[in-house]
Coordinates of C-alpha atoms in Angstrom, one line a residue:
Chain R
M1 CA -86.7 53.6 -85.5
K2 CA -88.7 49.8 -85.6
L3 CA -87.4 47.7 -82.4
I4 CA -87.2 44.3 -81.7
M5 CA -86.8 42.9 -78.2
I6 CA -85.4 38.9 -77.0
Y7 CA -86.5 37.3 -74.5
D8 CA -85.4 34.1 -72.1
Q9 CA -88.5 32.7 -71.0
I10 CA -89.1 34.4 -67.5
Q11 CA -88.7 37.6 -69.1
S12 CA -91.5 37.0 -71.6
G13 CA -93.3 36.0 -69.0
L14 CA -93.8 32.0 -71.2
G15 CA -92.0 29.9 -68.1
T16 CA -90.1 29.7 -65.4
K17 CA -87.0 29.3 -64.4
D18 CA -87.3 25.6 -64.8
D19 CA -89.1 26.2 -68.2
T20 CA -86.3 26.1 -69.8
M21 CA -86.8 24.4 -72.6
V22 CA -89.4 27.0 -74.7
P23 CA -88.8 27.2 -77.6
L24 CA -88.2 30.3 -80.3
T25 CA -91.7 32.1 -80.8
G26 CA -93.0 35.6 -80.8
K27 CA -95.4 38.2 -80.0
K28 CA -96.4 40.7 -82.0
E29 CA -97.2 43.5 -78.7
P30 CA -94.7 44.5 -75.9
I31 CA -94.3 42.4 -73.5
G32 CA -91.9 42.4 -70.9
P33 CA -89.2 45.2 -69.9
A34 CA -91.1 46.7 -73.0
I35 CA -93.7 47.6 -71.4
M36 CA -91.7 49.1 -68.7
M37 CA -89.6 51.1 -71.6
E38 CA -93.1 52.9 -73.1
P39 CA -92.6 56.6 -72.2
F40 CA -88.7 56.3 -72.3
L41 CA -89.7 55.0 -76.0
K42 CA -92.4 57.5 -76.5
Q43 CA -88.8 60.0 -76.0
V44 CA -87.2 58.4 -78.8
D45 CA -90.8 57.3 -81.2
G46 CA -89.4 54.4 -80.8
H47 CA -92.0 51.2 -81.0
V48 CA -91.7 47.7 -80.6
M49 CA -93.0 45.3 -83.7
A50 CA -92.2 42.4 -81.8
C51 CA -90.6 40.7 -78.8
L52 CA -88.5 37.3 -79.3
C53 CA -87.2 35.0 -76.8
C54 CA -86.0 31.0 -76.4
G55 CA -86.0 28.7 -73.2
N56 CA -82.5 29.2 -71.7
G57 CA -82.5 25.2 -71.8
T58 CA -83.6 25.9 -75.3
Y59 CA -80.6 28.6 -76.9
L60 CA -77.6 26.7 -74.0
A61 CA -78.8 23.0 -76.7
D62 CA -77.5 24.9 -79.8
P63 CA -76.6 28.5 -79.2
E64 CA -75.0 28.2 -83.1
E65 CA -78.8 27.4 -84.2
V66 CA -80.8 29.8 -82.1
S67 CA -78.9 32.2 -82.4
R68 CA -79.2 31.7 -86.4
K69 CA -82.3 31.4 -86.5
L70 CA -82.7 34.6 -84.8
C71 CA -80.4 36.1 -87.1
A72 CA -83.0 35.0 -89.9
M73 CA -85.7 36.3 -88.5
M74 CA -84.1 39.7 -88.2
N75 CA -83.8 39.7 -92.1
K76 CA -87.4 38.9 -92.2
L77 CA -88.9 41.4 -90.1
Q78 CA -86.0 44.8 -91.1
P79 CA -86.1 45.6 -86.7
D80 CA -83.0 49.1 -87.5
V81 CA -82.3 48.6 -84.4
V82 CA -82.8 45.3 -81.6
M83 CA -82.2 45.1 -78.2
C84 CA -80.4 41.9 -76.6
G85 CA -82.5 41.8 -72.9
P86 CA -82.3 43.4 -70.1
A87 CA -80.7 39.7 -68.8
F88 CA -80.5 41.4 -65.3
N89 CA -78.4 39.1 -63.2
Y90 CA -79.7 36.0 -65.3
A91 CA -75.9 33.9 -66.3
D92 CA -77.1 32.5 -69.3
Y93 CA -80.2 35.2 -70.8
A94 CA -76.6 36.8 -71.0
Q95 CA -74.5 35.1 -72.6
M96 CA -76.8 34.9 -74.8
C97 CA -78.4 38.3 -75.2
A98 CA -74.0 39.1 -75.7
K99 CA -74.2 36.0 -78.4
V100 CA -77.0 37.0 -80.2
A101 CA -76.0 41.1 -80.4
C102 CA -72.2 40.2 -81.8
D103 CA -74.5 37.8 -84.6
I104 CA -76.6 39.7 -85.2
N105 CA -74.1 43.2 -86.1
A106 CA -72.7 40.3 -87.5
T107 CA -74.4 38.8 -90.5
T108 CA -77.2 41.3 -90.7
G109 CA -78.8 45.4 -91.4
A110 CA -79.7 45.7 -88.0
K111 CA -77.7 47.0 -85.3
A112 CA -77.9 44.9 -81.8
F113 CA -76.7 45.3 -78.7
A114 CA -77.4 44.0 -75.4
A115 CA -77.4 44.9 -71.5
M116 CA -77.4 43.3 -68.3
S117 CA -76.3 43.7 -64.7
V118 CA -72.8 43.4 -62.7
E119 CA -73.2 40.2 -61.9
N120 CA -72.6 38.4 -65.1
A121 CA -68.3 39.3 -65.2
D122 CA -67.5 36.7 -67.1
T123 CA -70.3 37.7 -70.5
I124 CA -69.0 40.6 -70.0
A125 CA -65.3 40.4 -69.9
A126 CA -65.8 38.1 -73.0
Y127 CA -68.3 39.6 -75.2
K128 CA -67.6 43.9 -74.2
D129 CA -65.3 44.8 -76.7
K130 CA -66.7 43.3 -79.5
V131 CA -70.7 44.5 -78.6
A132 CA -72.4 47.1 -76.6
I133 CA -72.8 46.2 -73.4
V134 CA -75.5 48.5 -71.0
E135 CA -75.1 47.9 -67.6
T136 CA -78.5 47.3 -65.9
P137 CA -79.1 46.1 -62.5
K138 CA -79.6 43.0 -61.0
K139 CA -83.4 42.1 -60.7
G140 CA -85.2 43.6 -58.3
G141 CA -82.5 46.2 -57.5
L142 CA -82.7 49.6 -57.9
G143 CA -82.3 51.8 -60.8
L144 CA -83.7 50.3 -63.7
N145 CA -85.4 53.3 -65.4
D146 CA -82.2 54.8 -65.9
A147 CA -81.5 52.0 -67.6
L148 CA -84.5 51.9 -69.9
K149 CA -83.9 55.2 -71.0
N150 CA -80.3 54.6 -71.4
M151 CA -81.2 51.4 -73.7
C152 CA -83.7 53.8 -75.4
A153 CA -81.5 56.4 -75.8
L154 CA -78.4 54.2 -77.6
A155 CA -81.2 52.8 -79.9
R156 CA -81.5 56.3 -80.9
A157 CA -78.7 57.1 -81.9
L158 CA -77.4 53.4 -83.6
A159 CA -80.8 53.8 -85.4
D160 CA -79.3 57.3 -86.3
D161 CA -76.2 56.3 -87.3
A162 CA -75.2 58.6 -85.1
D163 CA -71.6 58.8 -83.6
T164 CA -72.9 56.6 -80.1
S165 CA -69.3 56.3 -78.3
E166 CA -69.6 58.7 -76.0
L167 CA -73.5 56.7 -75.3
I168 CA -71.4 53.9 -74.9
H169 CA -68.4 55.2 -72.5
E170 CA -71.1 56.3 -70.9
F171 CA -73.5 53.8 -70.5
C172 CA -72.2 50.7 -71.2
F173 CA -69.4 48.3 -69.6
K174 CA -65.6 49.6 -69.7
Chain B
M1 CA -97.1 82.9 -75.2
L2 CA -99.1 80.2 -77.5
S3 CA -95.7 77.9 -76.5
K4 CA -95.8 78.6 -72.4
L5 CA -99.3 78.4 -72.3
E6 CA -98.4 74.5 -74.0
S7 CA -95.1 73.3 -71.7
M8 CA -97.0 74.5 -68.9
L9 CA -99.9 72.2 -69.9
M10 CA -99.1 69.8 -72.0
P11 CA -97.6 67.8 -68.9
L12 CA -101.0 68.0 -67.7
A13 CA -103.2 66.5 -70.4
E14 CA -100.1 63.6 -70.3
K15 CA -100.7 63.1 -67.0
I16 CA -104.6 63.3 -68.3
G17 CA -103.8 60.9 -70.2
K18 CA -103.0 58.4 -68.7
N19 CA -105.1 58.4 -65.6
K20 CA -107.7 55.7 -65.9
Y21 CA -110.4 57.4 -64.2
L22 CA -110.7 59.9 -66.9
I23 CA -109.9 57.9 -69.6
A24 CA -112.8 56.0 -67.9
I25 CA -114.6 59.2 -68.3
R26 CA -113.8 60.1 -72.0
D27 CA -114.2 56.4 -73.8
G28 CA -117.6 55.7 -71.8
F29 CA -119.1 58.8 -73.3
L30 CA -118.0 58.0 -76.6
L31 CA -120.9 55.1 -76.4
S32 CA -123.6 58.1 -75.8
M33 CA -122.4 60.6 -78.7
P34 CA -123.2 59.0 -81.9
L35 CA -126.9 58.8 -80.2
L36 CA -127.0 61.9 -78.8
I37 CA -126.1 63.4 -82.6
V38 CA -128.9 61.9 -83.9
G39 CA -131.5 62.6 -81.2
S40 CA -130.1 66.2 -81.3
F41 CA -130.8 67.0 -85.3
F42 CA -134.3 65.3 -84.0
L43 CA -134.4 68.0 -82.0
L44 CA -133.7 70.8 -84.1
I45 CA -136.5 69.7 -86.5
A46 CA -138.9 70.0 -83.9
N47 CA -138.1 73.3 -83.0
F48 CA -136.6 74.7 -86.1
P49 CA -136.6 78.4 -85.7
I50 CA -138.3 79.6 -88.5
P51 CA -142.2 80.7 -88.3
G52 CA -144.4 78.9 -90.3
W53 CA -142.6 75.7 -89.7
T54 CA -144.7 74.4 -87.3
D55 CA -148.7 75.4 -88.0
F56 CA -146.8 74.1 -91.4
W57 CA -146.0 70.7 -90.1
A58 CA -149.3 71.1 -88.0
R59 CA -151.3 70.8 -91.2
F60 CA -149.9 67.5 -92.1
F61 CA -149.9 65.9 -88.8
G62 CA -151.8 67.6 -86.3
E63 CA -151.5 69.8 -83.5
H64 CA -149.5 67.7 -81.6
W65 CA -147.0 66.9 -84.6
D66 CA -143.9 67.4 -82.5
S67 CA -144.8 64.6 -79.8
Y68 CA -144.2 62.3 -82.8
F69 CA -140.3 64.1 -83.2
S70 CA -139.1 64.6 -79.9
K71 CA -139.1 61.2 -79.2
P72 CA -135.7 60.7 -80.8
T73 CA -135.0 63.3 -78.2
D74 CA -136.3 61.6 -75.7
A75 CA -135.3 58.5 -76.8
T76 CA -131.7 59.7 -76.2
F77 CA -131.7 62.7 -74.6
S78 CA -133.6 61.7 -71.9
I79 CA -132.2 59.2 -70.8
M80 CA -128.0 59.4 -71.6
A81 CA -127.4 58.9 -67.8
V82 CA -127.2 54.7 -68.8
L83 CA -125.5 55.3 -71.8
A84 CA -123.0 56.5 -69.9
V85 CA -123.4 54.8 -67.1
I86 CA -123.0 51.5 -68.8
G87 CA -120.1 52.6 -70.7
I88 CA -118.3 53.7 -68.4
G89 CA -118.7 51.3 -66.6
Y90 CA -117.6 49.4 -69.2
S91 CA -114.7 50.8 -70.0
F92 CA -113.7 51.2 -66.6
S93 CA -113.8 47.6 -66.7
E94 CA -111.2 47.7 -68.8
Q95 CA -109.2 50.3 -67.1
M96 CA -109.3 47.3 -64.1
K97 CA -108.6 44.8 -65.7
V98 CA -112.4 42.9 -65.3
D99 CA -114.7 41.2 -67.6
K100 CA -116.1 45.1 -69.0
L101 CA -119.7 43.3 -69.4
F102 CA -120.0 42.5 -65.9
G103 CA -118.6 45.8 -65.0
A104 CA -121.3 47.9 -67.4
A105 CA -124.2 45.9 -66.1
V106 CA -123.0 45.9 -62.3
S107 CA -122.6 49.8 -62.4
L108 CA -126.2 49.9 -63.7
V109 CA -127.7 47.8 -61.5
C110 CA -125.7 49.7 -58.7
W111 CA -127.2 53.7 -60.1
F112 CA -130.8 51.8 -60.1
L113 CA -130.0 50.1 -57.3
I114 CA -130.0 53.8 -55.3
M115 CA -132.0 55.8 -57.8
P116 CA -135.8 56.5 -56.4
Y117 CA -138.6 54.4 -57.9
E118 CA -141.4 57.5 -57.6
I119 CA -143.1 60.0 -59.6
L120 CA -144.9 62.5 -58.9
V121 CA -148.4 62.5 -60.3
N122 CA -150.7 65.2 -59.3
D123 CA -148.5 65.7 -55.6
T124 CA -149.6 61.7 -55.5
A125 CA -146.4 59.6 -56.3
V126 CA -146.3 56.7 -58.2
S127 CA -144.3 53.6 -59.7
G128 CA -142.1 54.8 -62.3
I129 CA -138.3 55.7 -63.0
P130 CA -137.8 58.8 -62.7
L131 CA -136.6 60.8 -65.9
G132 CA -135.8 63.9 -65.0
W133 CA -132.4 61.6 -63.1
V134 CA -131.5 59.4 -65.8
G135 CA -131.5 62.0 -68.2
S136 CA -128.0 64.8 -68.2
R137 CA -128.8 65.7 -64.3
G138 CA -128.6 61.6 -63.3
I139 CA -125.0 61.5 -64.7
F140 CA -122.8 63.0 -62.9
V141 CA -123.7 61.1 -59.1
G142 CA -123.6 57.6 -62.3
I143 CA -120.3 58.3 -62.9
L144 CA -119.3 58.0 -59.0
V145 CA -121.3 54.7 -59.0
A146 CA -119.6 52.9 -62.2
F147 CA -116.1 54.0 -60.3
L148 CA -117.5 52.9 -56.9
S149 CA -118.9 50.0 -58.0
V150 CA -116.8 49.0 -60.4
H151 CA -113.6 48.9 -57.8
I152 CA -115.6 46.4 -55.4
Y153 CA -116.4 44.1 -58.8
A154 CA -112.3 44.9 -59.7
W155 CA -111.6 43.8 -56.3
V156 CA -113.4 40.8 -54.9
N157 CA -112.6 38.8 -58.1
K158 CA -108.4 40.0 -57.0
K159 CA -109.0 38.6 -53.8
G160 CA -110.2 35.3 -55.8
W161 CA -113.5 35.4 -53.7
I162 CA -114.8 33.6 -57.4
I163 CA -116.7 30.1 -58.3
K164 CA -114.5 28.7 -60.3
M165 CA -116.0 25.9 -62.9
P166 CA -114.4 22.5 -63.6
D167 CA -112.8 22.6 -66.8
G168 CA -114.7 21.0 -69.7
V169 CA -117.6 23.8 -68.6
P170 CA -118.7 26.7 -71.7
P171 CA -116.8 29.4 -71.3
T172 CA -120.2 31.2 -71.4
V173 CA -121.3 30.0 -67.9
A174 CA -118.5 29.6 -66.8
K175 CA -117.7 33.5 -67.0
S176 CA -121.8 34.1 -65.3
F177 CA -120.5 31.9 -62.2
S178 CA -117.4 33.8 -61.8
A179 CA -118.9 37.1 -61.8
L180 CA -121.7 36.3 -59.4
I181 CA -119.9 36.9 -56.0
P182 CA -118.9 40.3 -57.1
A183 CA -121.8 41.2 -58.3
G184 CA -123.3 40.4 -55.3
I185 CA -121.1 42.7 -53.3
S186 CA -121.1 45.2 -55.1
V187 CA -125.0 45.1 -55.5
L188 CA -125.1 44.5 -51.4
V189 CA -122.7 47.8 -50.2
F190 CA -125.4 50.3 -53.0
F191 CA -127.7 47.8 -51.2
I192 CA -126.6 49.3 -47.5
L193 CA -126.3 53.9 -48.9
N194 CA -129.6 53.2 -50.6
I195 CA -131.0 52.3 -46.7
V196 CA -128.4 55.0 -45.3
F197 CA -129.3 57.8 -47.3
A198 CA -133.3 57.1 -47.3
M199 CA -132.5 57.4 -43.3
T200 CA -132.0 61.2 -44.2
P201 CA -134.0 64.4 -45.2
Y202 CA -132.7 64.1 -47.8
E203 CA -134.2 61.0 -48.8
N204 CA -131.6 59.3 -52.1
A205 CA -128.0 60.2 -53.5
F206 CA -129.2 61.3 -56.3
N207 CA -131.2 64.1 -53.6
F208 CA -128.1 64.6 -51.8
I209 CA -125.8 65.9 -54.4
F210 CA -128.0 67.5 -55.9
T211 CA -128.6 70.0 -53.4
I212 CA -125.1 69.8 -52.8
L213 CA -124.5 71.3 -55.8
Q214 CA -126.9 73.5 -55.7
T215 CA -127.0 75.0 -52.5
P216 CA -124.4 77.7 -53.9
L217 CA -125.9 79.4 -56.2
L218 CA -129.2 80.0 -53.7
K219 CA -127.8 83.5 -53.1
L220 CA -127.3 85.2 -56.1
G221 CA -129.2 87.7 -57.5
N222 CA -129.4 90.1 -61.7
T223 CA -126.2 91.5 -61.7
L224 CA -123.7 91.9 -63.6
P225 CA -121.2 90.3 -60.8
A226 CA -124.4 87.5 -60.6
M227 CA -124.5 86.8 -63.4
V228 CA -121.4 86.2 -64.3
I229 CA -120.8 84.2 -60.7
A230 CA -123.7 82.3 -62.0
Y231 CA -122.5 80.6 -65.2
I232 CA -119.7 79.6 -63.9
F233 CA -120.7 77.9 -62.0
L234 CA -123.3 77.0 -65.0
H235 CA -120.5 76.1 -67.2
I236 CA -118.4 73.6 -63.7
F237 CA -122.0 72.2 -63.3
W238 CA -121.7 70.6 -67.0
F239 CA -118.0 70.4 -67.1
F240 CA -119.2 68.1 -64.2
G241 CA -121.6 65.8 -66.1
V242 CA -124.7 67.9 -64.4
N243 CA -126.9 69.7 -67.1
G244 CA -126.0 73.3 -65.1
G245 CA -128.8 75.2 -67.1
S246 CA -131.3 73.1 -65.0
V247 CA -129.5 73.6 -62.4
V248 CA -128.9 77.2 -62.3
G249 CA -131.6 77.9 -64.3
A250 CA -133.6 76.6 -61.2
V251 CA -132.8 79.9 -60.2
F252 CA -132.0 82.4 -62.4
N253 CA -134.5 81.8 -64.8
P254 CA -137.3 83.2 -63.5
I255 CA -135.6 86.4 -63.0
L256 CA -133.9 86.3 -66.6
Q257 CA -137.7 85.6 -67.4
T258 CA -138.7 88.9 -65.0
L259 CA -136.0 91.1 -66.3
S260 CA -137.2 89.5 -69.5
A261 CA -140.7 90.4 -69.1
E262 CA -140.2 94.1 -67.5
N263 CA -138.4 95.0 -70.7
L264 CA -141.4 94.1 -73.0
A265 CA -143.6 95.7 -71.4
A266 CA -141.6 99.2 -71.5
F267 CA -141.2 98.4 -75.0
Q268 CA -145.0 97.8 -75.7
A269 CA -145.6 101.6 -73.8
G270 CA -143.2 103.3 -75.5
Q271 CA -140.8 103.9 -73.1
P272 CA -137.2 103.2 -72.6
L273 CA -135.6 99.4 -72.4
P274 CA -135.0 98.9 -67.4
N275 CA -132.6 96.3 -68.2
I276 CA -130.4 94.8 -69.8
I277 CA -129.1 91.1 -68.0
S278 CA -132.9 88.9 -69.1
Q279 CA -133.1 85.4 -70.9
Q280 CA -131.7 87.2 -74.4
F281 CA -129.5 89.0 -73.4
Q282 CA -128.4 84.8 -72.4
D283 CA -129.3 83.0 -75.1
L284 CA -128.3 85.3 -77.4
F285 CA -125.2 87.1 -76.1
A286 CA -123.3 85.1 -73.6
T287 CA -124.5 81.1 -74.3
F288 CA -125.1 81.2 -78.2
G289 CA -124.8 78.5 -79.9
G290 CA -124.5 76.6 -76.7
C291 CA -123.2 76.0 -72.8
G292 CA -119.7 77.2 -73.0
S293 CA -120.9 79.0 -76.2
T294 CA -119.3 75.5 -77.6
L295 CA -119.8 77.2 -81.9
S296 CA -116.4 78.9 -81.7
L297 CA -115.4 75.7 -80.6
L298 CA -116.6 74.3 -83.6
I299 CA -115.0 76.3 -85.7
A300 CA -111.7 76.0 -84.1
M301 CA -112.3 72.8 -84.6
L302 CA -113.0 73.2 -88.4
F303 CA -110.6 75.0 -89.8
F304 CA -107.3 74.8 -87.2
C305 CA -106.8 71.5 -86.1
R306 CA -106.0 68.5 -88.1
S307 CA -106.0 65.4 -86.6
K308 CA -109.5 63.3 -88.3
R309 CA -111.3 62.6 -84.5
I310 CA -112.2 66.3 -83.8
K311 CA -112.0 66.8 -87.4
E312 CA -114.7 64.7 -87.9
L313 CA -116.2 65.8 -84.9
G314 CA -116.6 68.9 -86.0
K315 CA -118.3 68.0 -89.4
L316 CA -120.7 66.2 -88.0
A317 CA -121.4 68.7 -85.0
F318 CA -121.8 71.7 -87.3
I319 CA -125.3 71.8 -87.9
P320 CA -126.7 70.8 -84.4
G321 CA -124.7 74.3 -83.6
L322 CA -125.4 76.7 -85.7
F323 CA -128.5 75.9 -83.8
G324 CA -127.5 76.3 -80.2
I325 CA -127.7 72.2 -80.1
N326 CA -124.6 71.8 -78.2
E327 CA -124.4 67.7 -76.8
P328 CA -122.1 66.0 -79.6
I329 CA -119.8 68.1 -78.4
V330 CA -119.8 68.9 -75.5
F331 CA -120.6 64.4 -74.2
G332 CA -118.3 63.8 -77.7
L333 CA -114.8 65.5 -77.5
P334 CA -115.7 65.5 -74.6
I335 CA -115.4 68.9 -72.6
L336 CA -117.1 66.8 -69.9
L337 CA -114.4 66.3 -67.5
N338 CA -111.5 67.1 -69.4
P339 CA -109.7 69.6 -67.9
M340 CA -107.8 71.1 -70.9
M341 CA -111.0 72.2 -72.1
L342 CA -112.3 74.1 -68.9
I343 CA -110.5 77.5 -68.6
P344 CA -111.7 77.7 -72.1
F345 CA -115.3 76.3 -71.8
M346 CA -116.0 78.8 -68.8
L347 CA -114.1 81.6 -69.8
V348 CA -116.0 82.1 -73.5
P349 CA -119.2 83.5 -72.2
T350 CA -117.6 85.4 -69.7
I351 CA -115.8 87.6 -71.9
N352 CA -119.8 87.1 -74.0
I353 CA -121.3 88.7 -70.7
V354 CA -118.8 91.1 -69.6
I355 CA -118.3 92.4 -73.6
S356 CA -122.7 92.5 -74.2
Y357 CA -123.1 93.9 -71.2
F358 CA -120.7 97.6 -71.6
C359 CA -121.7 97.6 -75.5
M360 CA -125.3 97.4 -73.4
S361 CA -124.9 100.1 -70.8
I362 CA -122.3 103.3 -72.9
G363 CA -125.3 102.4 -76.1
L364 CA -123.7 101.0 -78.3
V365 CA -126.2 97.5 -79.4
P366 CA -129.1 98.4 -78.2
L367 CA -131.2 96.2 -74.9
C368 CA -132.6 93.6 -76.0
S369 CA -136.7 94.3 -76.6
G370 CA -137.9 90.9 -74.2
V371 CA -139.8 89.9 -77.7
A372 CA -138.8 86.0 -77.2
I373 CA -136.9 84.9 -80.3
P374 CA -136.4 81.0 -80.1
W375 CA -132.9 79.7 -78.5
T376 CA -132.3 78.0 -81.8
M377 CA -132.5 81.0 -83.7
P378 CA -128.5 80.4 -85.1
V379 CA -126.2 83.5 -84.8
I380 CA -125.5 86.8 -86.4
L381 CA -129.6 86.3 -87.2
S382 CA -131.2 85.9 -83.7
G383 CA -128.5 89.0 -82.7
F384 CA -130.1 91.4 -85.4
L385 CA -134.2 89.6 -85.1
A386 CA -133.1 91.3 -81.2
T387 CA -131.4 94.2 -81.1
G388 CA -130.9 95.0 -84.8
W389 CA -127.3 95.7 -86.8
Q390 CA -124.9 96.7 -83.7
G391 CA -126.2 92.6 -82.4
A392 CA -125.5 91.3 -85.4
V393 CA -122.2 92.5 -85.3
L394 CA -121.8 92.1 -81.3
Q395 CA -122.0 88.6 -81.9
M396 CA -120.2 88.1 -84.8
L397 CA -117.5 90.3 -83.0
L398 CA -117.9 87.7 -80.3
L399 CA -118.0 84.6 -82.1
V400 CA -114.8 85.2 -83.0
L401 CA -113.0 86.2 -80.4
G402 CA -114.5 82.5 -78.7
V403 CA -111.8 81.2 -81.9
F404 CA -108.8 83.0 -80.2
I405 CA -110.0 81.8 -77.1
Y406 CA -110.8 78.0 -77.9
M407 CA -107.9 77.9 -80.8
P408 CA -104.9 77.7 -77.5
F409 CA -107.0 74.9 -75.7
I410 CA -108.1 72.8 -78.9
K411 CA -104.8 72.4 -80.6
M412 CA -102.6 71.3 -77.7
M413 CA -106.2 68.1 -77.8
D414 CA -104.9 68.1 -81.3
K415 CA -101.6 66.9 -81.3
Q416 CA -102.4 64.4 -78.1
Y417 CA -105.1 62.7 -80.9
L418 CA -103.2 63.5 -83.2
E419 CA -100.6 61.6 -82.2
E420 CA -103.1 58.6 -80.8
E421 CA -103.5 58.7 -84.2
S422 CA -99.7 58.7 -86.0
R423 CA -99.4 55.7 -83.8
T424 CA -102.5 52.7 -85.2
V425 CA -100.9 53.7 -88.3
E426 CA -97.4 52.9 -87.3
K427 CA -99.3 50.0 -85.9
S428 CA -101.4 49.1 -89.0
D429 CA -98.7 49.4 -90.7
D430 CA -96.9 46.4 -88.6
D431 CA -99.8 44.2 -89.6
D432 CA -98.2 43.3 -92.6
I433 CA -96.2 40.9 -89.1
D434 CA -98.4 38.8 -89.2
L435 CA -97.9 35.3 -86.3
N436 CA -96.6 33.3 -89.9
D437 CA -93.8 35.6 -89.8
L438 CA -93.4 35.3 -86.1
S439 CA -93.1 31.5 -86.5
F440 CA -89.5 30.3 -86.4
D441 CA -90.1 26.8 -88.6
D442 CA -89.1 27.3 -91.9
L443 CA -85.3 29.3 -90.9

């Protein structure tokens, strides 16, 4: 199963919370949470083929254009599943995750979901019916390992075209 | 049975696969593996077990022809600890995320720092690097030193106690300056350790480790239980990178040789042979194919394993292995500090000893006559020459039994390596994506 992760500048390690204008870019090797996820990825035979990222400011300046470019990239790289997040409690990043996941599902052959913490109430309310949003703890909160494991399990089910309703019910915001 | 063993050992294998110390040892020894294989071929040529071989070559190259052939062996086997220390220092530095080349160099210097620079010539001490400690006997100390010195190096680095050069200074120069203080502190620690050991009756760290490991062996005798215990020790020593043959042999070989001599005297006088256990019993029935009777392991590797790494090593090590030279797999698989292989590595020779002992004691197989048969003589042939067809059959059965004992364990390693290999293939598939593919410019 080939995976792509989508990050902001903080998760990708390319900038601090002030470096918001990091342009859209990508890395071939797993970075950020993908590294923590490795043991769980192994269990589901998953492999992160690329990590794509952009600064929060870059996204907010033109959400449509960023999302369009990310979708175009999915068409180019042809992953099985795209994980947008985990966005933790970062509001702008969470918004990007939800929108991009929605657009990927609508316009590309890949399957996408978002992941964030309960603090992003507005985004969750706006998108939970359109796309699966896996619940994660906030940054530094308890239960991150479980959340990462859940993300991998959901990715596997999506890649297999299995019935995901039970997993979504268990792992995602309702 | 197999799946139960697997369920017990796989989690262990997983843990081992992630342990940075064991990874460093495993990868570190890979540095010496190709050189040991080359050395073992020369060793084989110098000791080829056919009558007339030595005379044949002596006619062309003079009486000391084998000294030419022992040179490549000396340049690999006799200094293998140097390679091990560099290799382990290098790969452990990678694990500790510090400069690998400096890590390797610091390990080597610290190891030499605690080594005595004295050799005895006719009971007079002269200066020199003792070959005894840079060969397999020095590996255990080498491993400890590589870990400790790189730990200190990494710790000082992490503290930020390094000299930073301004921008514009060439990176290599900046790197060597930044290594100065971490290397200096590592050397300082070993300088102090050297003085501490010099004040003890052991005189140096090498003597200390060797004596501590040797002591439990001093009380062993020449009975079956003694031999079994001695050979379990011998294989544990090998497991820790110490040449078990030379440690246990120092105590045990004089006993074995005496027993052989008694047998030979009785054989020549036409009397019944008095001893089951003897030098030949050890060489030909206990550890044929090298310590751990690894010829069985080699066969299991060649016939039952699918990973490229194990199969290729098996092919390369087979010819030396046939003649009892097994360093390539001991260091290349490796068996050293590989908990997965410890059990069969100890078990196979133990079972060989017990079965051979009983076969001989109830008269199924004649006792070894004491006639010296080179340890490099291939199995089955050597059994035949020592005790007749019964010995050849016994060796064959032991060889096959060994294959089945090694099999589940080597298959477990094989599974791990296969997974690693398939991951690499998957990775290289993804290398189709180059960084240009990740450019958003043209989207």
